[in-house]
Short mmCIF file of C-alpha atoms in Angstrom, two decimals:
data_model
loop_
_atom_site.label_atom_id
_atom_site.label_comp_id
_atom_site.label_asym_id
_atom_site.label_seq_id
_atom_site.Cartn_x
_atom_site.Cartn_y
_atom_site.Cartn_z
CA UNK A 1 0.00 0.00 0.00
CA UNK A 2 1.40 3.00 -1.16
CA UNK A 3 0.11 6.42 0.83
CA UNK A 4 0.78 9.54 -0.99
CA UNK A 5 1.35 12.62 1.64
CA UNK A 6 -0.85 15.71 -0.48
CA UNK A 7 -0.01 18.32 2.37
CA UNK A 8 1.02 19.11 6.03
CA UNK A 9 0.27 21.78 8.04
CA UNK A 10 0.99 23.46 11.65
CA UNK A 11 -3.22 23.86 13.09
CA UNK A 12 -2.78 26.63 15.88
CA UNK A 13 -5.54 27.42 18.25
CA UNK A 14 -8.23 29.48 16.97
CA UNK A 15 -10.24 31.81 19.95
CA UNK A 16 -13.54 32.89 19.43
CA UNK A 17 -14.16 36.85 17.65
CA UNK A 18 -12.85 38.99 20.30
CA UNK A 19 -11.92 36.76 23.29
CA UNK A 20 -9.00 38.00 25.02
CA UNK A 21 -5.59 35.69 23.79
CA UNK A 22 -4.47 33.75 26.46
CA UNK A 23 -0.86 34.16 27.98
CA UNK A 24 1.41 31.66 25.90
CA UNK A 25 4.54 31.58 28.50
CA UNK A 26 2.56 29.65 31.15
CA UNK A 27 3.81 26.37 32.08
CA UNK A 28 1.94 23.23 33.46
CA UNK A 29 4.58 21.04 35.20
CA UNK A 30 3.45 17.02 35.21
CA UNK A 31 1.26 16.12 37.95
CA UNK A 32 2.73 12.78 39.87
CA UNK A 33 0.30 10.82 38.11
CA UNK A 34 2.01 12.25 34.94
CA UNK A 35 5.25 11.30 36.17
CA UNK A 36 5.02 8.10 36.61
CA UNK A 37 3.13 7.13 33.23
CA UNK A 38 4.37 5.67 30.23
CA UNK A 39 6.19 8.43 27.99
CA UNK A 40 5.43 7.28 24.66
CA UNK A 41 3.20 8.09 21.54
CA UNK A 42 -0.17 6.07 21.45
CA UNK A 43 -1.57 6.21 18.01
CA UNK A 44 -5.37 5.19 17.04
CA UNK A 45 -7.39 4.82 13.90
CA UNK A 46 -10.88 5.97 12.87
CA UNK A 47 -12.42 4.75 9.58
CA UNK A 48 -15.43 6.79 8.07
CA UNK A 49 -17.25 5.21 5.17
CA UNK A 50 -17.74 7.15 1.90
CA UNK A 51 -18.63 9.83 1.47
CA UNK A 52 -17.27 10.54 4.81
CA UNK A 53 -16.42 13.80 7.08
CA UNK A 54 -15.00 17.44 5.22
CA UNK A 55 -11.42 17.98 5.61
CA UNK A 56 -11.93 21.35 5.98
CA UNK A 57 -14.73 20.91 9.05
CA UNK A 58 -11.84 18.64 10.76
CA UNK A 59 -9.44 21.20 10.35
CA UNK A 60 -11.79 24.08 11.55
CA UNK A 61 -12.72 21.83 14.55
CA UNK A 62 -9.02 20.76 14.76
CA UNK A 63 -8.41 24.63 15.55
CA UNK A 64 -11.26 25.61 17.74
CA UNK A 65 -10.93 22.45 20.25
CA UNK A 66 -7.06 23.16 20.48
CA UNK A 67 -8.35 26.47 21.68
CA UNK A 68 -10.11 25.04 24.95
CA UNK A 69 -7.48 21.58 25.46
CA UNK A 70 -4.47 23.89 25.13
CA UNK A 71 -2.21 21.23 26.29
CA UNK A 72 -2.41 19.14 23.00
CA UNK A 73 -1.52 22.79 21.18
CA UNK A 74 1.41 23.63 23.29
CA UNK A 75 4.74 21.71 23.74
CA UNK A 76 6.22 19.24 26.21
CA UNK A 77 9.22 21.08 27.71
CA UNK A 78 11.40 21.51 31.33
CA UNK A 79 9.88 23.76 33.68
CA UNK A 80 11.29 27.33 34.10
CA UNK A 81 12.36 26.82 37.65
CA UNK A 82 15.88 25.46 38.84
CA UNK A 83 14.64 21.95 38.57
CA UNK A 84 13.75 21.94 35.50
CA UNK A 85 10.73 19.72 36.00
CA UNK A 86 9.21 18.19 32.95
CA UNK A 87 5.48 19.78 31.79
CA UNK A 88 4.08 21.05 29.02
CA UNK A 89 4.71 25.05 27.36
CA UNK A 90 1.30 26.44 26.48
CA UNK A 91 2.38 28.06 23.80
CA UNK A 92 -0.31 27.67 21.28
CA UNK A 93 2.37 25.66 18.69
CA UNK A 94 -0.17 23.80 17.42
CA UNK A 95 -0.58 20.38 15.98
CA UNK A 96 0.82 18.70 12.65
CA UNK A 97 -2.63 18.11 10.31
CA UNK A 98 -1.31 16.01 7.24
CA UNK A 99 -3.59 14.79 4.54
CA UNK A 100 -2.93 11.92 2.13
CA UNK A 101 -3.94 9.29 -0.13
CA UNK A 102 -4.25 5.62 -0.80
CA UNK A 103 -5.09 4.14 -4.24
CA UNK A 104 -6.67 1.13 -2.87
CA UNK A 105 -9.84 0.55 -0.64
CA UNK A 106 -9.86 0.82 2.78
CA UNK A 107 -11.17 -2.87 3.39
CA UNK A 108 -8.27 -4.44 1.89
CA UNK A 109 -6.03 -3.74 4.84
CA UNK A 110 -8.37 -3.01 7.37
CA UNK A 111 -10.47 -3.60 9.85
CA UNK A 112 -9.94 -7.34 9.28
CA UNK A 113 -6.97 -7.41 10.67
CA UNK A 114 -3.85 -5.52 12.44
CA UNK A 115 -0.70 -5.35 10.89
CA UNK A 116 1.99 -2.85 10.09
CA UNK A 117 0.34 -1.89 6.98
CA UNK A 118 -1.95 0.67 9.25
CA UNK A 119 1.42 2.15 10.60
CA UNK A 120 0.77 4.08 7.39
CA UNK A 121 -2.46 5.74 8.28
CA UNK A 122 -0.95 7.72 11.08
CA UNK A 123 2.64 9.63 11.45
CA UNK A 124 5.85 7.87 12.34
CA UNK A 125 6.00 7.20 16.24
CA UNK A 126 9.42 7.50 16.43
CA UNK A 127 9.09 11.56 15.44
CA UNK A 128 9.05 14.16 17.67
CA UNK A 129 6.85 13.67 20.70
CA UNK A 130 3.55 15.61 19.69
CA UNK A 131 -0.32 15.45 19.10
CA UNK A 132 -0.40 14.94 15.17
CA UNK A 133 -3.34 14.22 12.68
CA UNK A 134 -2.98 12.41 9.35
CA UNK A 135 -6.12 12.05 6.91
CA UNK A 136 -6.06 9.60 4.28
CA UNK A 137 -8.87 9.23 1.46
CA UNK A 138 -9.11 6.10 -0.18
CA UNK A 139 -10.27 5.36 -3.51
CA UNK A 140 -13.72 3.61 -2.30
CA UNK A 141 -14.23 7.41 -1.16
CA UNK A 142 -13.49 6.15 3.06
CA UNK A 143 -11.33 8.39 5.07
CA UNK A 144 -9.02 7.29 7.87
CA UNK A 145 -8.58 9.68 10.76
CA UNK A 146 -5.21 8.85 12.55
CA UNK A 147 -4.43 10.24 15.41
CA UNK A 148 -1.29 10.47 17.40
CA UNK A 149 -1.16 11.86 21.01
CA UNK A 150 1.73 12.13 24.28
CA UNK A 151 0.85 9.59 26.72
CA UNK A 152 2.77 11.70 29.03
CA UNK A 153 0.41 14.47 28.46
CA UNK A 154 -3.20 12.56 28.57
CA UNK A 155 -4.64 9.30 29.40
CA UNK A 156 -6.70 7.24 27.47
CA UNK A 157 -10.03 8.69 29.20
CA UNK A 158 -8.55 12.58 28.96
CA UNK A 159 -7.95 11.27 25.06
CA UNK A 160 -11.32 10.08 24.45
CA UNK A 161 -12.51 13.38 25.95
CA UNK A 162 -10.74 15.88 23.47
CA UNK A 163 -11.95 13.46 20.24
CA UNK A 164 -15.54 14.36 21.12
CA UNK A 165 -14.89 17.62 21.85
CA UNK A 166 -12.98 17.98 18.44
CA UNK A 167 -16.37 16.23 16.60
CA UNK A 168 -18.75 18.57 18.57
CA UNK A 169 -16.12 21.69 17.57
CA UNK A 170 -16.23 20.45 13.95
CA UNK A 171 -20.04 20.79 13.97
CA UNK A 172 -20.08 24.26 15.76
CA UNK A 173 -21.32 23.36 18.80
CA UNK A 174 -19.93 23.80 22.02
CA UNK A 175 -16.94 21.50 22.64
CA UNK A 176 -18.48 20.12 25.52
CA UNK A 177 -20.74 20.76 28.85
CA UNK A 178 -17.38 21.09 30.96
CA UNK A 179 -14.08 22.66 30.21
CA UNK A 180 -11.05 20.88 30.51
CA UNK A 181 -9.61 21.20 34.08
CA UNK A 182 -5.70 20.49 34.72
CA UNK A 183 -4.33 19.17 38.01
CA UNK A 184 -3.09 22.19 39.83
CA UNK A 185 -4.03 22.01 43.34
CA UNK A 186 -6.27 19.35 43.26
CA UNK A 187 -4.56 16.73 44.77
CA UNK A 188 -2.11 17.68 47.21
CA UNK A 189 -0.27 15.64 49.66
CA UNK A 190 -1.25 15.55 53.14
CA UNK A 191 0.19 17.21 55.79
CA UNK A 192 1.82 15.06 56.97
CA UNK A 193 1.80 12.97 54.43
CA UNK A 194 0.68 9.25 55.21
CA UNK A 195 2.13 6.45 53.17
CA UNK A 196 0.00 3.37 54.38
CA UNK A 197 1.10 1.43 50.89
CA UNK A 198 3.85 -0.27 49.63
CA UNK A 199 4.51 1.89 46.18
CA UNK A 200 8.16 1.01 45.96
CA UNK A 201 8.01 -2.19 43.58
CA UNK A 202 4.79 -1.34 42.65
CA UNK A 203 4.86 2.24 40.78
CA UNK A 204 8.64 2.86 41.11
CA UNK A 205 11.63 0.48 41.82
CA UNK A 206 15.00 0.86 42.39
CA UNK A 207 17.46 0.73 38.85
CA UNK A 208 18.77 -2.31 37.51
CA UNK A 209 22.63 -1.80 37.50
CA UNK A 210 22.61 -2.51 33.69
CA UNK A 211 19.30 -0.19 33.02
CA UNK A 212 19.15 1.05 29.07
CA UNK A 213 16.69 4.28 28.67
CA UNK A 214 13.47 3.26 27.53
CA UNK A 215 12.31 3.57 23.72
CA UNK A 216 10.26 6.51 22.27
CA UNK A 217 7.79 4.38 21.36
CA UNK A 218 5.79 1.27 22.91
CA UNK A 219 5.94 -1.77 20.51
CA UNK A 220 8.38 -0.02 18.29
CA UNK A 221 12.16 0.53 17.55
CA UNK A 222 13.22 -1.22 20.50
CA UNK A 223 14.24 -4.65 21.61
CA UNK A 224 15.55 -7.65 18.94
CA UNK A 225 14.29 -7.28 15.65
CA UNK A 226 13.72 -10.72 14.68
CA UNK A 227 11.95 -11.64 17.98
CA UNK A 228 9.21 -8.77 17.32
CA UNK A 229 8.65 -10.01 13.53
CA UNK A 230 7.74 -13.33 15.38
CA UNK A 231 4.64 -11.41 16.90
CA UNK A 232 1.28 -11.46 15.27
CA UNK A 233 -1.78 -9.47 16.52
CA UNK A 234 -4.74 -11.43 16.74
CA UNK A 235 -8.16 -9.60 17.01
CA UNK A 236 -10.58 -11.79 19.14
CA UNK A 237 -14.28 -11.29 18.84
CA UNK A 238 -16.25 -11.85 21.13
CA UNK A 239 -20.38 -12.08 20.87
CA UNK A 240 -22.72 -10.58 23.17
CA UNK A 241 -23.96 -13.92 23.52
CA UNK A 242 -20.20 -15.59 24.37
CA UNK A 243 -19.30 -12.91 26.65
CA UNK A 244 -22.68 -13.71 28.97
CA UNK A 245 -22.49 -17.23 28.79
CA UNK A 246 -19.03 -16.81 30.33
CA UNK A 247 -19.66 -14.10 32.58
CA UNK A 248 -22.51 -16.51 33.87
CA UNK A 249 -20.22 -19.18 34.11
CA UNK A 250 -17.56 -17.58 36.19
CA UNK A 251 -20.38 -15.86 38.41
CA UNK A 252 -22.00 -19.03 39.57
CA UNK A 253 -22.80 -19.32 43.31
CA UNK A 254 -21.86 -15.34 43.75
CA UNK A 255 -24.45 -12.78 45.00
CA UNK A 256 -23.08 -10.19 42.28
CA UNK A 257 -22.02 -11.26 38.66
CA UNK A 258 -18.64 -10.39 37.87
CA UNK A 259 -18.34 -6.94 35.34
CA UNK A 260 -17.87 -7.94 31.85
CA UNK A 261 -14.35 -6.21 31.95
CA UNK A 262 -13.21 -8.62 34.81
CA UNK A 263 -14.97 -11.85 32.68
CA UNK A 264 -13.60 -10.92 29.33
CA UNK A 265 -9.85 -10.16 31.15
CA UNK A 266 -10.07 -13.54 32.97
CA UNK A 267 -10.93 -15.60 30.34
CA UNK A 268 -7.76 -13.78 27.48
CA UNK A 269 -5.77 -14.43 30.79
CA UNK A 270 -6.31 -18.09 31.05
CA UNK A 271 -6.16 -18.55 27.16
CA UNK A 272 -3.13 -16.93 27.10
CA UNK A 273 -1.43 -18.61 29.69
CA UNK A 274 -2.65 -22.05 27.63
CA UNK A 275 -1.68 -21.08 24.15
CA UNK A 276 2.19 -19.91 25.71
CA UNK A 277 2.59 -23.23 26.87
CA UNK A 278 3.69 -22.43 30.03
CA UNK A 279 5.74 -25.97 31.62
CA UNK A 280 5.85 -24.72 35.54
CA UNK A 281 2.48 -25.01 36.94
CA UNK A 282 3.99 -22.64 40.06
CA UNK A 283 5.09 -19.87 37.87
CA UNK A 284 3.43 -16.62 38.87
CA UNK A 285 1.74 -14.59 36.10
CA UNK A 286 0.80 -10.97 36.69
CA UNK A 287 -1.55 -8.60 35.16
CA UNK A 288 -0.87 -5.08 34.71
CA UNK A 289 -4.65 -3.12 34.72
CA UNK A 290 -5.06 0.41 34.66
CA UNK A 291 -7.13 2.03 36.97
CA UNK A 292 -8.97 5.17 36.84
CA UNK A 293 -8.22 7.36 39.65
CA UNK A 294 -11.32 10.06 38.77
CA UNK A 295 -14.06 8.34 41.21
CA UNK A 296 -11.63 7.12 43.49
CA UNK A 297 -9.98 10.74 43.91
CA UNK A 298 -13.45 12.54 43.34
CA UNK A 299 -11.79 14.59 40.31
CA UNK A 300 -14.28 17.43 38.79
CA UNK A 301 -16.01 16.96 35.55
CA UNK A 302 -13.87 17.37 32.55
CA UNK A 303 -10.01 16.95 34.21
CA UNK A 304 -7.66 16.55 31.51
CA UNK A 305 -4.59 14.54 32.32
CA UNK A 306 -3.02 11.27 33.63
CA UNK A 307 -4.97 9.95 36.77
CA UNK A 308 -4.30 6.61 36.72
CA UNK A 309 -2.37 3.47 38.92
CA UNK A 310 -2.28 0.04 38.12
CA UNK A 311 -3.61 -3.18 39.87
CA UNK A 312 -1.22 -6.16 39.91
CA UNK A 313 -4.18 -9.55 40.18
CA UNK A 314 -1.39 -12.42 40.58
CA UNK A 315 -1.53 -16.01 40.69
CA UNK A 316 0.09 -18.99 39.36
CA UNK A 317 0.18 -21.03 36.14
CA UNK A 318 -1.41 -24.36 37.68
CA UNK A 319 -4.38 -22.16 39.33
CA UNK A 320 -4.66 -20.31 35.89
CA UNK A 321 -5.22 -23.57 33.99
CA UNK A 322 -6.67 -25.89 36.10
CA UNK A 323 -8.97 -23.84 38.38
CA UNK A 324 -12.56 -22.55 37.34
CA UNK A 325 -12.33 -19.71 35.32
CA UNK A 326 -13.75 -17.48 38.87
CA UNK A 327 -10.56 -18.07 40.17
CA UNK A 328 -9.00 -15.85 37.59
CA UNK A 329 -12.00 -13.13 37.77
CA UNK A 330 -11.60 -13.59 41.40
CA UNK A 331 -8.37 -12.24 41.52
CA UNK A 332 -8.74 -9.48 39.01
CA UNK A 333 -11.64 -8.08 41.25
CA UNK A 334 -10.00 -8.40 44.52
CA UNK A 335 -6.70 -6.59 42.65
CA UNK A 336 -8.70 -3.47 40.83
CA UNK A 337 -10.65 -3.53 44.86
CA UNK A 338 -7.37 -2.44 46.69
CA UNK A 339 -6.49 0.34 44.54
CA UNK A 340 -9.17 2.52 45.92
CA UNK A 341 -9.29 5.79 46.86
CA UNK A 342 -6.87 5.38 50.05
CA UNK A 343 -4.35 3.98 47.98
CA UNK A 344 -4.24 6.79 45.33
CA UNK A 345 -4.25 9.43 48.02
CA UNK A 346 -0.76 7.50 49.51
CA UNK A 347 0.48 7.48 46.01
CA UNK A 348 -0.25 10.87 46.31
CA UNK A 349 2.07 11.38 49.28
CA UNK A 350 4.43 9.06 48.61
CA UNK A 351 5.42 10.41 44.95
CA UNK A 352 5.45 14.07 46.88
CA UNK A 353 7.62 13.34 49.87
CA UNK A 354 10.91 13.79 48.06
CA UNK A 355 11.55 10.35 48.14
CA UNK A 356 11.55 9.15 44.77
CA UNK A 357 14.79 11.96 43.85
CA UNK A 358 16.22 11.45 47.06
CA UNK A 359 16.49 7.55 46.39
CA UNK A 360 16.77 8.23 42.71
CA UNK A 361 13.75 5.63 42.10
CA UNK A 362 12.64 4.74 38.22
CA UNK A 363 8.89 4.59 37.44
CA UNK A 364 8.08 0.57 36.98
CA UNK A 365 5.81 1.90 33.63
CA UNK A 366 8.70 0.77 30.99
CA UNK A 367 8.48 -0.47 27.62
CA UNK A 368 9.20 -3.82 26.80
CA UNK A 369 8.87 -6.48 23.83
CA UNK A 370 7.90 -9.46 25.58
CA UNK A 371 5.65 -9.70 28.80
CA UNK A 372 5.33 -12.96 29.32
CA UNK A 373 4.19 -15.00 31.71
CA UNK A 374 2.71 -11.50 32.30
CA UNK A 375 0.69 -9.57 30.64
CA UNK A 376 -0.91 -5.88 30.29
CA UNK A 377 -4.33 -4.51 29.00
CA UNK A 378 -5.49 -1.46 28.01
CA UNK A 379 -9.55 -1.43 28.53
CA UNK A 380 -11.38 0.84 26.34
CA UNK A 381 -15.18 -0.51 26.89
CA UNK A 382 -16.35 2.42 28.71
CA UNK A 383 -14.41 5.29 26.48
CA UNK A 384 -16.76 7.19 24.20
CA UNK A 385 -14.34 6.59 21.13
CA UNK A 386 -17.63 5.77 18.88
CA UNK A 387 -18.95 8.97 19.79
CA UNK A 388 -16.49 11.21 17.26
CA UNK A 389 -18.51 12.97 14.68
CA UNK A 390 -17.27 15.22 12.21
CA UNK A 391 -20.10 15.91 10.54
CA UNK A 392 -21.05 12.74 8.79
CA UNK A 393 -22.29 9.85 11.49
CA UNK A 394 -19.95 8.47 13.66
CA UNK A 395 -16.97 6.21 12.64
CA UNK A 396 -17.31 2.69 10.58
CA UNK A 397 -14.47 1.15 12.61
CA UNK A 398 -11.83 2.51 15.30
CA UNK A 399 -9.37 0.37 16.08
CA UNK A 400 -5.85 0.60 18.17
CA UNK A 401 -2.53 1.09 16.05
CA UNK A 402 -0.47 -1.78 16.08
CA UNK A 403 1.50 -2.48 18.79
CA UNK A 404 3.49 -5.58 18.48
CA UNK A 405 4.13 -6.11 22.21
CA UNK A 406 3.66 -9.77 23.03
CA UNK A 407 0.72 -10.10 25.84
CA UNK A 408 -0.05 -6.23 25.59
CA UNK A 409 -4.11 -6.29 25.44
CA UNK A 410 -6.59 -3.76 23.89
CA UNK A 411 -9.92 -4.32 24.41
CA UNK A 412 -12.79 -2.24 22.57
CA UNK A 413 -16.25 -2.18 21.62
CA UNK A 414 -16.95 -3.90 18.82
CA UNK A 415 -17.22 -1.49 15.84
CA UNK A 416 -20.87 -3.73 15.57
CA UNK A 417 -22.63 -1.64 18.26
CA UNK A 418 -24.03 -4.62 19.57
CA UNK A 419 -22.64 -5.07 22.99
CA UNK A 420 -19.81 -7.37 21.92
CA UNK A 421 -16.23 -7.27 21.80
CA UNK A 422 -12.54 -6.99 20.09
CA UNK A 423 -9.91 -7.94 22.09
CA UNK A 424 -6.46 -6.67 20.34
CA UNK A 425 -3.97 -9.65 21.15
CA UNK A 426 -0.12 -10.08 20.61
CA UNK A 427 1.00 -13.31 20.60
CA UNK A 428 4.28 -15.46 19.28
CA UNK A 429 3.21 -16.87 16.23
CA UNK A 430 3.90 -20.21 17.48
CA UNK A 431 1.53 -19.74 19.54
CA UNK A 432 -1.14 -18.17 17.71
CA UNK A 433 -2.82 -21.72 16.56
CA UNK A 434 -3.16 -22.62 20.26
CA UNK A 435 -4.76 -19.29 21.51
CA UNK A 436 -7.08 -19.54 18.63
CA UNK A 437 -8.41 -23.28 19.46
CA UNK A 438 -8.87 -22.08 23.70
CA UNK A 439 -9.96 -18.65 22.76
CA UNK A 440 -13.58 -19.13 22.07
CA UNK A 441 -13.99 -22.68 24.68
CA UNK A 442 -16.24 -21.93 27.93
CA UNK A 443 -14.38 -24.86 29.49
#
């Protein structure tokens, strides 16, 4: 597939007739929850069938929401103060809009299945770190919307927020009932601070004597070449119908069913650890699950940032495979339980006491190629990602990048609308027979 780049362009912040400009030498330093975040590019696709959304109302909308979520216009720089901590400049530079396109149709590389070919339909991660656009017409008359954002700068729900906003701006409405709020002040430390968690080993650890820096981007230009060609993404689908008779099945003799999150998660979990062919029925495997700290930390309507920890549900390799599948959704419950609101508000004090410099602690959220026994997910079943409109319905498809981390999980609504689901899977292509033949068995 060969995409042919027609233009790029710098979108700056447009202000509505006669606003006042706002100052564009303030600087937002990273909040803690910043901090300790992957610092990478995440990349998603939209897909819009023919004749699809106006350039020009993307562009316009582009400009307007940039205006009200000023840190995806402005630039991630050190701090003016001695320390030099890391934040972003609100300087108004803008983001990168290129448009390009594709003499082929958009069904012939996706949204069957993932594979570098979409690396195409959105800039290069490896570029400077930066929120960046690329629309590409095909010649069945669909248009991909790639998008490209700083992790460091926004989480996945922040994200999700600004991509309505940006639909609602390119149909001049409002960009949203709430304007974006940042961190400052809102979640101090206590005085005196009161650590009641363990957070060393769990968001920060001491460095390995041989520690590399980590790569620019996750999945990408890091690790051994040959051993990431070796990884295939699988996209699982799961029926509404599967994912109840499941979620039944793991619930059985418990007052409240499991969520489907914790059912779907359990189930890739056990599949996974079958189709890797794990040999040591004591290994321990360990699931990394974001958590959303807005509930637990009462955050107003409309914060824009990085609020999130991770749960850690453990167990071992014989439980994962020979135990009822609530053993698994058992643990992921109890895990995502713990990391309530007590525990972010000792993160809290913790990553403020001085501690982390003082012992020169890294943050435990590092890139790698390989997970495994462990592995990572990325839920996006309650993000309103569907909800983007430019102008012209919402999206045909939406769908992660491709991210060739082995045991890194996506999962998404199903671009059906039906209440099922696509689970984005990495796997060693040795072992992407055996995940297939476990992946859709209730035993």
């Amino acid at each position: 597939m060969e995409v042919k780049v027609l233009s790029s362009k710098l979108v700056k912040p447009s202000y509505p007739a006669g606003a006042p400009r706002p100052d564009t030498t303030e600087h937002v330093p990273s909040s803690v929850f910043d901090k300790v975040t992957y610092h990478m590019q995440m990349a998603i696709i939209y897909a819009f069938s023919p004749p699809g959304p106006s350039p020009g109302d993307i562009e316009r909308g582009l400009a307007a929401v940039l205006g009200a979520y000023r840190l995806f216009a402005g630039q991630v720089r050190p701090g003016p103060d001695d320390d030099g901590a890391p934040g972003v400049l609100l300087n108004d530079h803008g983001a990168r809009l290129v448009e390009a396109s594709v003499d082929a149709h958009l069904a012939d590389i996706a949204p069957t299945k993932p594979s570098p070919l979409v690396l195409r339909l959105h800039p290069d991660l490896e570029g400077d770190i930066r929120e960046v656009v690329q629309l590409t017409r095909f010649a069945c008359g669909s248009l991909a919307v790639g998008f490209t954002a700083n992790h460091a700068v926004a989480d996945g729900h922040a994200t999700s927020d600004f991509l309505v906003a940006w639909g609602r701006a390119a149909r001049g409405l409002p960009v949203g009932p709430s304007p974006p709020v940042h961190h400052r002040g809102l979640f101090p430390p206590r005085h005196p601070p009161f650590v009641e968690f363990a957070h060393r080993g769990v968001e920060y650890c001491r460095p390995a004597p041989s520690s590399h820096p980590p790569a620019a981007a996750h999945g990408h230009g890091h690790g051994d070449d040959t051993q990431q060609h070796n990884i295939v993404i699988h996209k699982a689908h799961f029926t509404k119908d599967f994912v109840a008779g499941i979620r039944a099945k793991a619930s059985e003799g418990r007052g409240r069913p499991f969520s489907r999150f914790e059912t779907i998660l359990a189930h890739v979990w056990r599949t996974m650890t079958r189709a890797r062919g794990l040999g040591n029925p004591l290994q321990t495997s360990t699931i990394r699950i974001s958590v959303d700290g807005r509930p637990r930390l009462a955050a107003p309507p409309g914060y824009f940032g990085n609020l999130v920890l991770w749960a850690f549900p453990r167990t071992t390799v014989g439980n994962l495979v020979n135990r009822p599948l609530k053993h698994a959704a058992q643990a992921i419950h109890d895990a995502v339980a713990r990391a309530d609101g007590a525990y972010f508000q000792s993160f809290v004090d913790f990553a403020s006491s001085g501690a982390v410099e003082k012992e020169g602690l890294e943050t435990t959220a590092v890139l790698k190629d390989v997970l495994c026994p462990d592995l990572e997910v990325d839920s996006w079943l309650t993000f309103p990602f569907y909800e983007l409109d430019f102008g012209a319905g919402s999206p045909s498809y939406f769908m992660p990048s491709y991210f060739p981390t082995e045991g890194m999980l996506f999962l998404v609504p199903s671009y059906l609308g039906d209440g099922s689901v696509d689970a984005f899977v990495p796997v060693f292509e040795h072992n992407l027979e055996a995940f297939k033949q476990f992946c859709y068995s209730m035993e």
